């Protein structure tokens, strides 16, 4: 049996997403035109973009004109942060705030801007993996241009109190961006209810294609384009749109909208059973992060005395794909910056694995892992002399 429990890294493309993408690529459908062209072929392509924009706007409860298509989560995060930084530079607001557990797309963009004279602050978290509103209050200054705190964390799944944080940021005149790459398509996300200014999403995290995403920009928000060129996307992101990938993003958004609540309930039941039974059947295991404020599909578990990379490889040999944390840092023995920021000792940052569930996962697959895992862990502990 092959089981995929790494949906936070990426998800398989839904067959119902492939079909509209192929329709765009199949030249007999006349949709290969440049969406900026006025003729029939261009207008066919443009109508596909319009349809996808409607689907994404509906998923976020947003307005059509607020959705800008990008090449994915990384570009959306860069666009939000660099775009606001540049737009507000002349106002004297040259301070940026993020949480210490953001994705590298945010953290490394902060590093790049700090090398160019921006002041940056990273908000701490405790072992819950949740940002405290008081920490943001203390960090804000009259120079803060932007606060960027992710909606759901990719490694531990914790959901941040984004609505509260956005209110606090706004009270000091700062804009608020949230990286919602790991929550959109998994839980309801309503941009108005969150009270934010910018939101990043990525299609491949909810059964859409890789290389397609969007930045939601609240109407009236000052953001400078970071990709300059033609007048695409209402002058906000130059470059001929990737129509097939965007069609896929739109289809994935429609599918997600239609099954959001039911699928979230199904996945959280599956995840909770997996988690509870691992904790019960394997000694010296613990869940990392708050269990009551999480997206429904993610758990991150520490196995004392086991090196996470070895566990990942051993499970792969048994046909089960898991992860040691963010995909970008796997393949290295770098301890997770998220678990480190939560204050865990080094050994715990290196003995934890992430299991992230998705559309194709079943009870039978959970049973399969539960049958394999105790023996694998025991074997690894015996090898390192960590068995007690
Ligand atoms: N932000 C978060 C929280 C993520 O998990 C990821 C992907 O791992 C990204 C941003 C980057 O998205 P993309 O892979 O679409 O560039």
mmCIF file of C-alpha atoms and ligand atoms in Angstrom, residues 8 72-74 77 103 105 150 152 154 179 181-182 202 204-205, ligand 1:
data_model
loop_
_atom_site.group_PDB
_atom_site.id
_atom_site.type_symbol
_atom_site.label_atom_id
_atom_site.label_comp_id
_atom_site.label_asym_id
_atom_site.label_seq_id
_atom_site.Cartn_x
_atom_site.Cartn_y
_atom_site.Cartn_z
ATOM 1 C CA UNK A 8 0.814 20.370 3.511
ATOM 2 C CA UNK A 72 1.772 30.824 -6.094
ATOM 3 C CA UNK A 73 2.207 31.378 -2.384
ATOM 4 C CA UNK A 74 5.817 32.531 -2.502
ATOM 5 C CA UNK A 77 3.890 36.722 0.018
ATOM 6 C CA UNK A 103 7.046 30.297 6.112
ATOM 7 C CA UNK A 105 8.616 33.037 1.825
ATOM 8 C CA UNK A 150 0.105 33.522 8.816
ATOM 9 C CA UNK A 152 -2.433 28.455 9.607
ATOM 10 C CA UNK A 154 2.398 24.711 7.678
ATOM 11 C CA UNK A 179 -0.319 34.014 4.503
ATOM 12 C CA UNK A 181 -1.662 29.182 1.996
ATOM 13 C CA UNK A 182 -2.354 26.422 4.538
ATOM 14 C CA UNK A 202 -1.712 28.814 -3.403
ATOM 15 C CA UNK A 204 -1.398 23.312 -5.065
ATOM 16 C CA UNK A 205 -2.272 23.137 -1.379
HETATM 17 N N1 LIG B 1 3.339 29.852 2.747
HETATM 18 C C1 LIG B 1 3.085 28.710 3.387
HETATM 19 C C2 LIG B 1 2.504 28.744 4.755
HETATM 20 C C3 LIG B 1 3.369 27.483 2.778
HETATM 21 O O1 LIG B 1 3.113 26.351 3.416
HETATM 22 C C4 LIG B 1 3.916 27.504 1.471
HETATM 23 C C5 LIG B 1 4.279 26.231 0.795
HETATM 24 O O2 LIG B 1 4.852 25.332 1.406
HETATM 25 C C6 LIG B 1 4.147 28.727 0.843
HETATM 26 C C7 LIG B 1 3.844 29.883 1.515
HETATM 27 C C8 LIG B 1 4.722 28.812 -0.541
HETATM 28 O O3 LIG B 1 3.744 28.506 -1.494
HETATM 29 P P1 LIG B 1 4.160 28.067 -2.978
HETATM 30 O O4 LIG B 1 4.690 26.676 -2.858
HETATM 31 O O5 LIG B 1 2.882 28.130 -3.757
HETATM 32 O O6 LIG B 1 5.169 29.042 -3.452
#
